[in-house]
Short mmCIF file of C-alpha atoms and ligand atoms in Angstrom, two decimals:
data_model
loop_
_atom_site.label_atom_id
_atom_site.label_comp_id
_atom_site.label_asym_id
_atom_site.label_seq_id
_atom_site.Cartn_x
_atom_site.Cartn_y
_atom_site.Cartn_z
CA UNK U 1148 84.68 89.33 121.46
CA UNK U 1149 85.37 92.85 120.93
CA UNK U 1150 85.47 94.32 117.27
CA UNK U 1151 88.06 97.20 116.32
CA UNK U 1152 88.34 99.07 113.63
CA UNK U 1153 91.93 100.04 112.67
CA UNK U 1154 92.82 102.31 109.79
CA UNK U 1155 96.43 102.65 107.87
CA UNK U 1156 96.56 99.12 108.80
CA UNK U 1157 98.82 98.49 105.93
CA UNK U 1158 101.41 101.37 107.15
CA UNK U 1159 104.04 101.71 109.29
CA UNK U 1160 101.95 102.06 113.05
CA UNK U 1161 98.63 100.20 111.51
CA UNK U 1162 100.43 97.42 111.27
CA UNK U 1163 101.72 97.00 114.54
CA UNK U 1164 98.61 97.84 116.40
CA UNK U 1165 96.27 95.07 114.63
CA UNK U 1166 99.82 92.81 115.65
CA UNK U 1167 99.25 94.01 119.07
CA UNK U 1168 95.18 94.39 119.27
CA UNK U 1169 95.00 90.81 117.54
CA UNK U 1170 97.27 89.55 120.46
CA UNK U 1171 95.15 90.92 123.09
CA UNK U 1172 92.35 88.95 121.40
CA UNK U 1173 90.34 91.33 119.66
CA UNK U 1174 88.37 90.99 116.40
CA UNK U 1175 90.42 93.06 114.33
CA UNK U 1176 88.97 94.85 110.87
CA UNK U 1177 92.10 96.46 108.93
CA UNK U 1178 90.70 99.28 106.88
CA UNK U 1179 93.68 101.11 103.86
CA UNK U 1180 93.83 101.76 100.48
CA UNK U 1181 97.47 101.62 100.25
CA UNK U 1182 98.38 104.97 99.01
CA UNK U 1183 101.34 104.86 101.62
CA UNK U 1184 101.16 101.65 102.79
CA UNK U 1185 101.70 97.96 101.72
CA UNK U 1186 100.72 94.63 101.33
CA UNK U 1187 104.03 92.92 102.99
CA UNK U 1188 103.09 94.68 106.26
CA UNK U 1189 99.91 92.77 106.26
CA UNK U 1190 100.06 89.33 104.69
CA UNK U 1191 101.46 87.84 108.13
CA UNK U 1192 97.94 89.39 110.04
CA UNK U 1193 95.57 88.09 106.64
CA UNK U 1194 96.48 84.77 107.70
CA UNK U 1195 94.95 85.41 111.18
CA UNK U 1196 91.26 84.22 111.70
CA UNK U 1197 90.38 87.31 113.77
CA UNK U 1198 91.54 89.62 110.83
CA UNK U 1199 89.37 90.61 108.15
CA UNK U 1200 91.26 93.33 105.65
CA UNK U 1201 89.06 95.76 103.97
CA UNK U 1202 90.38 97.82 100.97
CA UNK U 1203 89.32 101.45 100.95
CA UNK U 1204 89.64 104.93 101.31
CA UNK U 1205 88.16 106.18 104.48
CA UNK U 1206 87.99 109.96 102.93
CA UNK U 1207 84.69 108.26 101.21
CA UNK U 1208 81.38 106.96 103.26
CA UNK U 1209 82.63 104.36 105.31
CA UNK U 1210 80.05 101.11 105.63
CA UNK U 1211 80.64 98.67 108.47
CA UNK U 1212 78.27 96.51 109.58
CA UNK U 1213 77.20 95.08 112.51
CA UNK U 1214 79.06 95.45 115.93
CA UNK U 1215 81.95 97.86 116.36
CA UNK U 1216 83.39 98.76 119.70
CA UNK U 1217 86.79 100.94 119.14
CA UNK U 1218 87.95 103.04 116.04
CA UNK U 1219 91.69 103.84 115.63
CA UNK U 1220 92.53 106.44 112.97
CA UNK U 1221 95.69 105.92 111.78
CA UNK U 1222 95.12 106.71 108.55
CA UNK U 1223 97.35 109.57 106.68
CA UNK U 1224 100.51 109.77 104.65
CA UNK U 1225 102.57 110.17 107.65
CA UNK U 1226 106.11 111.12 106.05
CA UNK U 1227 106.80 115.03 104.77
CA UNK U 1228 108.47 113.19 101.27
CA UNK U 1229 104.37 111.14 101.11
CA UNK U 1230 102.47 114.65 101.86
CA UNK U 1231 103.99 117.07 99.53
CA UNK U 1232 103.72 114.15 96.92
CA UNK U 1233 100.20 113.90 97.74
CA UNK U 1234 99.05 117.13 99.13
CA UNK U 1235 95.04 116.68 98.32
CA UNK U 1236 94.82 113.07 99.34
CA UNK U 1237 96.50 114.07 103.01
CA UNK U 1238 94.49 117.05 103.80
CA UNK U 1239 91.12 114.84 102.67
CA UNK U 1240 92.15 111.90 104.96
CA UNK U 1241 92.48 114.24 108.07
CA UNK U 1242 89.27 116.04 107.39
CA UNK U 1243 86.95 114.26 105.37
CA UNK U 1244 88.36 110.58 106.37
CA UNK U 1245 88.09 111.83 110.12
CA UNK U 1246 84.46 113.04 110.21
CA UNK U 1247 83.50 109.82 108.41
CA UNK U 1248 84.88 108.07 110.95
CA UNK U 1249 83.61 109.77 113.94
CA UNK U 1250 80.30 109.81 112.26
CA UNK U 1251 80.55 106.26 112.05
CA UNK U 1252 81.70 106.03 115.69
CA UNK U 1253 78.76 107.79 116.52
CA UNK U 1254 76.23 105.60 115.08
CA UNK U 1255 77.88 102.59 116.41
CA UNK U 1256 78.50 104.46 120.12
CA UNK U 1257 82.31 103.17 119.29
CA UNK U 1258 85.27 104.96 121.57
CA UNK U 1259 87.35 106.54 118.97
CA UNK U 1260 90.85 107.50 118.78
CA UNK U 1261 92.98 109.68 116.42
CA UNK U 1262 96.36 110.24 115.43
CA UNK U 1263 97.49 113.19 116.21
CA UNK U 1264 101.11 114.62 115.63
CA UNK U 1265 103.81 116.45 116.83
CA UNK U 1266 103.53 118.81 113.60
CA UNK U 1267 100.22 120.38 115.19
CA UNK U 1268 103.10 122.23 117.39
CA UNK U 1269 104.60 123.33 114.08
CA UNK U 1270 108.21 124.85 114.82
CA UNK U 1271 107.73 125.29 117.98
CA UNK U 1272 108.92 128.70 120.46
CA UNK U 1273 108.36 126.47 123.21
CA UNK U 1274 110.39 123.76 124.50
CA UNK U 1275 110.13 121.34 125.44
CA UNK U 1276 106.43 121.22 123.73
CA UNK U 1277 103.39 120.71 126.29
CA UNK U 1278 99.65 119.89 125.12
CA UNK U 1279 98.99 123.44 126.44
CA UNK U 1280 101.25 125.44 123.72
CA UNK U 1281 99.16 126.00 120.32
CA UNK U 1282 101.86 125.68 118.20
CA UNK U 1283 103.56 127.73 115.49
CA UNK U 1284 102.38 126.58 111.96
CA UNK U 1285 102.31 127.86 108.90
CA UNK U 1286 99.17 127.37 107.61
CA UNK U 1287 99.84 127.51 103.72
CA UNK U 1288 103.56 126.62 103.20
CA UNK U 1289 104.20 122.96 102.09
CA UNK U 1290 103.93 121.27 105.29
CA UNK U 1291 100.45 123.16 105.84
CA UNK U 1292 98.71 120.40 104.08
CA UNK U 1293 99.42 117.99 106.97
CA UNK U 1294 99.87 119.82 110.18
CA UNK U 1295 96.57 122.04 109.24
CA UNK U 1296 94.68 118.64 108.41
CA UNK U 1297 95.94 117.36 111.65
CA UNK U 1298 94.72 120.57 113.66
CA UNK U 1299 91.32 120.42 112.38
CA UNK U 1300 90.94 116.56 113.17
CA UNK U 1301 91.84 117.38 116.62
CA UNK U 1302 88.89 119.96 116.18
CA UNK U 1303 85.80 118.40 114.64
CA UNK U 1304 86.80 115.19 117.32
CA UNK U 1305 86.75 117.67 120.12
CA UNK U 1306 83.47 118.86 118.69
CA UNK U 1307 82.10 115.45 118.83
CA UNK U 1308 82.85 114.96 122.40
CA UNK U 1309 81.74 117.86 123.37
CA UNK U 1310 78.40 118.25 121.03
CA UNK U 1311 77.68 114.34 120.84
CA UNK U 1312 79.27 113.10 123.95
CA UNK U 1313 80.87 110.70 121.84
CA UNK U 1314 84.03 109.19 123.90
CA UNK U 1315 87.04 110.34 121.83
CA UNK U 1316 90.95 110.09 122.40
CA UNK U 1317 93.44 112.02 120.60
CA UNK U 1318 97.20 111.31 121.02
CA UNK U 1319 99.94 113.49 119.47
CA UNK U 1320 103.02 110.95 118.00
CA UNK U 1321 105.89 112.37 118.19
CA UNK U 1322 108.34 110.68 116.09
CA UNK U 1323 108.81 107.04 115.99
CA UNK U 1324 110.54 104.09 114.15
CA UNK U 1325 110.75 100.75 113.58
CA UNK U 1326 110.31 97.83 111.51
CA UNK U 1327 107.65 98.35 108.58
CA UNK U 1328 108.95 101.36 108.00
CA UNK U 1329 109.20 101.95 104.17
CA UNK U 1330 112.89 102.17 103.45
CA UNK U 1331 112.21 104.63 100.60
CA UNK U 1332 109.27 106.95 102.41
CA UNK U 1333 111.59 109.99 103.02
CA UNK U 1334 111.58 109.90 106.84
CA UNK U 1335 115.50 110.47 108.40
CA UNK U 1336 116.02 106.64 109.91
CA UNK U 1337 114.76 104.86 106.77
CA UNK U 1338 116.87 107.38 104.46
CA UNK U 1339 120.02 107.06 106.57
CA UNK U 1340 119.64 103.59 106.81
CA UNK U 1341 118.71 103.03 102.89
CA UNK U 1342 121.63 105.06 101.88
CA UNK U 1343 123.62 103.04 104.32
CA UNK U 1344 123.00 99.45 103.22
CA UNK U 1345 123.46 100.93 98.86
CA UNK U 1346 126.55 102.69 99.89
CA UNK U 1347 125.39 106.05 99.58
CA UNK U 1348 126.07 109.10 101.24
CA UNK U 1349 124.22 110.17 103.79
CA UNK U 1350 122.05 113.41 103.52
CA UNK U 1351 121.52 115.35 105.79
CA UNK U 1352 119.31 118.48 105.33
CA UNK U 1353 120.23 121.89 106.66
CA UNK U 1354 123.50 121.79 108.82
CA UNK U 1355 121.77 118.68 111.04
CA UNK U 1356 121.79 120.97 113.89
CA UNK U 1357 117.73 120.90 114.34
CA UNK U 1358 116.78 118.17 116.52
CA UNK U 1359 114.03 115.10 116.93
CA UNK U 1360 113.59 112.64 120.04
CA UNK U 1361 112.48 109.29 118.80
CA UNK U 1362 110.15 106.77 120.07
CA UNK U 1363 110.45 103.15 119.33
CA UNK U 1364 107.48 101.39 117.93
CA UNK U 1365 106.84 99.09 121.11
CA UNK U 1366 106.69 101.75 123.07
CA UNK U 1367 104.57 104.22 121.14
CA UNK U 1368 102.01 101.25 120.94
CA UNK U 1369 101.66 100.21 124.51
CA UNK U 1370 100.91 103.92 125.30
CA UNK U 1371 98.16 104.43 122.78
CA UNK U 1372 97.12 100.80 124.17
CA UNK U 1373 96.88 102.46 127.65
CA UNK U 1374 95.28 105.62 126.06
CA UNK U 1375 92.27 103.60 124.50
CA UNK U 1376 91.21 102.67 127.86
CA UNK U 1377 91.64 105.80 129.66
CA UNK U 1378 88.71 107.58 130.34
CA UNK U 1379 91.39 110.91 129.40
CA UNK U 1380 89.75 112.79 126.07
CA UNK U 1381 92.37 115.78 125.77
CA UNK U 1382 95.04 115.50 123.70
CA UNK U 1383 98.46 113.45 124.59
CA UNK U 1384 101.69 113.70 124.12
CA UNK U 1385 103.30 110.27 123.70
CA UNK U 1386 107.14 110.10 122.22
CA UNK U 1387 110.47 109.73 123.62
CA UNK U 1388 112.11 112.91 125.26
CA UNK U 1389 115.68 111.96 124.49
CA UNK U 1390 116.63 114.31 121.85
CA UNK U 1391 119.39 114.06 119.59
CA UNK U 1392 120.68 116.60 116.50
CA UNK U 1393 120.39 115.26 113.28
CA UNK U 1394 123.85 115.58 112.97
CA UNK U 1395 124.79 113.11 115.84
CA UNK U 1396 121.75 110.88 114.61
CA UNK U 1397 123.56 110.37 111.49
CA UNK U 1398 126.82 109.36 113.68
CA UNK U 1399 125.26 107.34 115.08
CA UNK U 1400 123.77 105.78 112.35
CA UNK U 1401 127.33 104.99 111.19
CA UNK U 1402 128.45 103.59 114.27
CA UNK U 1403 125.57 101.21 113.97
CA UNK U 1404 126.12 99.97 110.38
CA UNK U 1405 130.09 100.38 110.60
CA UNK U 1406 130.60 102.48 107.16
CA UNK U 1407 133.31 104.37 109.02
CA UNK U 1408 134.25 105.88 105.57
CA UNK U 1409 130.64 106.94 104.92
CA UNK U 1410 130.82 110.66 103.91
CA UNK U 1411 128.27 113.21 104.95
CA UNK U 1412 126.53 115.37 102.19
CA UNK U 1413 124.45 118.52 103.67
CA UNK U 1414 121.29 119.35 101.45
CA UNK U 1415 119.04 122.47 101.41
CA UNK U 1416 116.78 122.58 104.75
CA UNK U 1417 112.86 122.27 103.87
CA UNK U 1418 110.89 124.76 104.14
CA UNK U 1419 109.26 125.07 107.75
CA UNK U 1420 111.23 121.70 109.19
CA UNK U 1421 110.96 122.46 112.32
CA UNK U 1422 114.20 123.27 114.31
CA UNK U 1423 113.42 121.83 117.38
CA UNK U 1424 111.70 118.69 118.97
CA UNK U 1425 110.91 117.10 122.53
CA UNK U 1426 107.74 115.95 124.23
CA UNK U 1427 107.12 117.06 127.18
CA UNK U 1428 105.60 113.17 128.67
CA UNK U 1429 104.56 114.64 132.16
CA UNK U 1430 100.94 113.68 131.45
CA UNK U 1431 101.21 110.51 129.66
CA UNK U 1432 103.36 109.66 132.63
CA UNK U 1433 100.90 110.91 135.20
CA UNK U 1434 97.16 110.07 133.55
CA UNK U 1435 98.28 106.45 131.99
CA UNK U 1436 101.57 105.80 133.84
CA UNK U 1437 103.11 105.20 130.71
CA UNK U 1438 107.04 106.38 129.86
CA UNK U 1439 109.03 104.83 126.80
CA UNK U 1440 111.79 101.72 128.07
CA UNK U 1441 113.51 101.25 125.10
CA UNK U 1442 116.87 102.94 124.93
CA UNK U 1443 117.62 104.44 121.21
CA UNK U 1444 120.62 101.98 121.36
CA UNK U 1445 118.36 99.20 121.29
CA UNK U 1446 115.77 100.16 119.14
CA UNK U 1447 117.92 101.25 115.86
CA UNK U 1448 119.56 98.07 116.58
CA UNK U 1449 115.98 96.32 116.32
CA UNK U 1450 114.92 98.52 113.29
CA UNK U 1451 118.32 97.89 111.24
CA UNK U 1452 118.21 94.07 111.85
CA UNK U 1453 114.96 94.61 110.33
CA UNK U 1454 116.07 96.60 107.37
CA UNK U 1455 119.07 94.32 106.70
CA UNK U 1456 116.73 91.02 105.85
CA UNK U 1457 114.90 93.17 102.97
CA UNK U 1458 115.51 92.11 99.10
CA UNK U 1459 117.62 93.99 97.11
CA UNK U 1460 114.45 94.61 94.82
CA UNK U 1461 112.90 96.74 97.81
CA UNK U 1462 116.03 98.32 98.83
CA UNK U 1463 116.85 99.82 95.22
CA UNK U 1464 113.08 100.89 94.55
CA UNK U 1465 113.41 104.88 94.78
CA UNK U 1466 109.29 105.62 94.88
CA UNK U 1467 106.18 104.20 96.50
CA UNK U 1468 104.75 102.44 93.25
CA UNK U 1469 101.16 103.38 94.01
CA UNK U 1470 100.99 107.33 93.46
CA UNK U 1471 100.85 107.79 90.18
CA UNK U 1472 97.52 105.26 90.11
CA UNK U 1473 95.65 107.84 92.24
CA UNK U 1474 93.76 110.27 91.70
CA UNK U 1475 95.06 113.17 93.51
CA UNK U 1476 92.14 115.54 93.91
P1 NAD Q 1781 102.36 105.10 107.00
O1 NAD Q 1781 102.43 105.92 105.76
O2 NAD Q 1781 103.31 103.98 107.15
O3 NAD Q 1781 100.90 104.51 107.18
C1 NAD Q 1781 99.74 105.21 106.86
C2 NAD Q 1781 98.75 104.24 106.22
O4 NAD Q 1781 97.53 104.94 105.94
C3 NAD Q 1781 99.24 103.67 104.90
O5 NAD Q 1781 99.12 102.27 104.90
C4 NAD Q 1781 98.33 104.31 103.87
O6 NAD Q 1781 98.15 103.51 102.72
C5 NAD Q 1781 97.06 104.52 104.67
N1 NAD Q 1781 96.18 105.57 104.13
C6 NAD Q 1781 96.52 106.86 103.83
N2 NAD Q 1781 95.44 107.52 103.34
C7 NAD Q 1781 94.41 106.63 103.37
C8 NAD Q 1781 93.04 106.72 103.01
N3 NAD Q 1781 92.50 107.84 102.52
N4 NAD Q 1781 92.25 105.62 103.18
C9 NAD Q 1781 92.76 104.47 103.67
N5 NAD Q 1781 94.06 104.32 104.02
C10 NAD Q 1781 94.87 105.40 103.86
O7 NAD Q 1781 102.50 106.11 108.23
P2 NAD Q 1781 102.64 105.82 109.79
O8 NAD Q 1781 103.96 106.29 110.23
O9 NAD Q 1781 102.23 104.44 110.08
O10 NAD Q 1781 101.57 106.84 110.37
C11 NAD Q 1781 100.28 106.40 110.80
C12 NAD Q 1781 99.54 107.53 111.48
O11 NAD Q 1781 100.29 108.01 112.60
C13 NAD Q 1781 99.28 108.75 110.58
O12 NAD Q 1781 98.00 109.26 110.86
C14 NAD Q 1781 100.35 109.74 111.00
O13 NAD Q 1781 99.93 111.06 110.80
C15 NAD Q 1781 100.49 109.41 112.49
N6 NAD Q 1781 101.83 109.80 113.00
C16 NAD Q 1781 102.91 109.01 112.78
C17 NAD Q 1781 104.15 109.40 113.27
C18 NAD Q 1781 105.38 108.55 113.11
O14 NAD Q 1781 106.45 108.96 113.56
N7 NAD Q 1781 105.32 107.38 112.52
C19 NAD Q 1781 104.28 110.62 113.94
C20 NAD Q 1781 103.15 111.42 114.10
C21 NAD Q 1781 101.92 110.98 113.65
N1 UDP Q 1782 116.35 114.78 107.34
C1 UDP Q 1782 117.67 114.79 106.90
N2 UDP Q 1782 118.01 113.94 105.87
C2 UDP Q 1782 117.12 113.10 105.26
C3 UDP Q 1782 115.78 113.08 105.73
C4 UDP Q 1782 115.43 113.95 106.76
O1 UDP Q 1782 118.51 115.52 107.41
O2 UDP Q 1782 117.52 112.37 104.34
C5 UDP Q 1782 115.98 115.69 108.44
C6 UDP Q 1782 114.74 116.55 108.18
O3 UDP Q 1782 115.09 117.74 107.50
C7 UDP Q 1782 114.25 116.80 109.59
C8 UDP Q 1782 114.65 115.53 110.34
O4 UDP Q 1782 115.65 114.89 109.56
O5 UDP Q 1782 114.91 117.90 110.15
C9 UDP Q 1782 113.50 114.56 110.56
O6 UDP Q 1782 112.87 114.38 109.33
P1 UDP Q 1782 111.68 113.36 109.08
O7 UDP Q 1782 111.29 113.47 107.64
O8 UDP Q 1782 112.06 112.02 109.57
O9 UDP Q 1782 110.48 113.83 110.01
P2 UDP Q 1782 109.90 115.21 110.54
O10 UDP Q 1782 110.24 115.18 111.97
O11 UDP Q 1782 110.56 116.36 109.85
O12 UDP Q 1782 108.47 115.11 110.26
#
């Protein structure tokens, strides 16, 4: 049997790819410390007997023993709300957490693979955005702390590869949603859909003419599935290129939970939020013959369904309960 590490397996993606590595009958190990992440998105895999959960931060030595055969890094506060919050913590996990892990790759001759973002592109001059364009980031405003972490993952694991021969993937998410989300973790679907179900307003920042194109989980996974097994070690775009403005997001958003009478409130844009957004999937489609299926349509139809069985006691909570128990240096 085959033995995979996954870390962030207690977030958002984590989750679903020990769900999905699990199914394909793997040995899965599920490596977070919860600083984003949470215990509901895990206690249906605990019960599992391939699934063995292991509670720690990866941005310190990482001990495994025994047989390992695949890494996934997934671990990082993933949401711009989670990174300014904890600024330190994020830039640690994409450096420090990543060279432990190729390091321990390395000893175990494990195939390794990273996630990468869209943010590496920063606010792009070039769209759509192609693996080839560098990017346009802004190395110390508040977003700096992720996208530069981010950058110089995809550097120290294209240093291993190329210095160790170590057989590393790297694939750059562009944004995607879905159940496990965590209704209060900033990102636009989970605050639309939050502010739907109290009977808030909806907020959108700027004047919701920058645009995303989003991915649905299912989809997202069965390409970094395809990825793992590639013998492809450049980066990878994998995301959805059907781009919407925020503005008509949040329409639709309102067609989808019927608050007709749902008003609108514009807030101040972020600093550096990027204006535009689109993968270009031309070599996703062509190196792993992978392209998304699932219509937008369908998927926030999936992903509300989801948010509508939650308790009241999650839906009202306003903060992730475990930041102010770490230590943020
Ligand atoms: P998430 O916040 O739901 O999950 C991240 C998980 O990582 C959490 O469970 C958190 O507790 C854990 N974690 C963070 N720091 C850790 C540390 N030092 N040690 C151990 N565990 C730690 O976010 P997500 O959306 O599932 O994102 C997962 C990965 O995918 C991240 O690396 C993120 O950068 C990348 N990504 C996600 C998207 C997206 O749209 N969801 C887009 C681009 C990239
Ligand atoms: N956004 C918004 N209202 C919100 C949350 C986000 O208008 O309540 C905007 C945000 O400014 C950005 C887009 O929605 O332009 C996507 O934001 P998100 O945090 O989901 O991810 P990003 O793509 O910026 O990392």
């Amino acid at each position: 049997m085959k033995k995979i590490l996954i870390t962030g397996a207690a977030g958002f993606l984590g989750s679903h790819l020990c769900e999905r590595f699990l199914k394909e009958k793997f040995y899965v190990l599920g490596m977070d410390n919860f600083i984003t992440g949470s215990l509901e998105n895990i206690n249906f895999l605990k019960k599992q007997e391939n699934f063995e959960f292991i509670n720690h931060d990866v941005s310190q030595f990482i001990q495994i023993d025994g047989q390992l055969d695949y890494i996934l890094h997934f671990a990082s506060p993933a949401s711009p709300i989670d990174y300014l919050k904890i600024p330190i913590q994020t830039l640690k996990v994409g450096s420090l957490g990543t060279h432990n892990l190729l390091g321990l790759a390395k000893s175990k001759n494990a195939v390794i693979l990273v996630a990468s973002t869209s943010e590496v592109y920063g606010d792009p001059l070039v769209h759509p955005q192609k693996e080839t364009y560098f990017g346009n980031v802004n190395p110390i405003g508040p977003r700096g702390v992720y996208d530069e972490a981010k950058r110089f993952q995809e550097a120290i694991t294209m240093a291993y590869h190329r210095f160790h021969g170590l057989d590393t993937k790297i694939v750059r998410i562009f944004n995607t949603y879905g159940p496990r989300m965590r209704l209060n973790d900033g990102r636009v679907l989970p605050a639309f859909i939050g502010q739907s179900l109290r009977g808030e307003d909806l907020t959108i920042f700027g004047n919701g003419s920058q645009t995303r194109s989003f991915c649905y989980v299912d989809d997202l996974i069965e390409g970094i599935y395809k990825l793992l097994f590639s013998d492809y070690n450049y980066p990878i775009n994998i995301g959805n290129p059907n781009e919407i403005s925020i503005k008509d997001f949040a329409q639709e958003i309102i067609n989808l939970t019927g608050n007709s009478d749902q008003k609108i409130v514009l807030k101040e844009l972020p600093e550096n939020d990027p204006l535009k957004r689109k993968p270009d999937i031309e070599l996703a489609k062509n190196i792993l013959g992978w392209k998304p299926k699932i219509q937008r349509k369908e998927g926030l139809r999936l992903t509300y369904d989801y948010f509508c069985k939650l308790s009241d006691q999650e839906l009202n909570k306003k903060e992730h309960n475990s930041f102010n128990s770490y230590n943020t240096y």
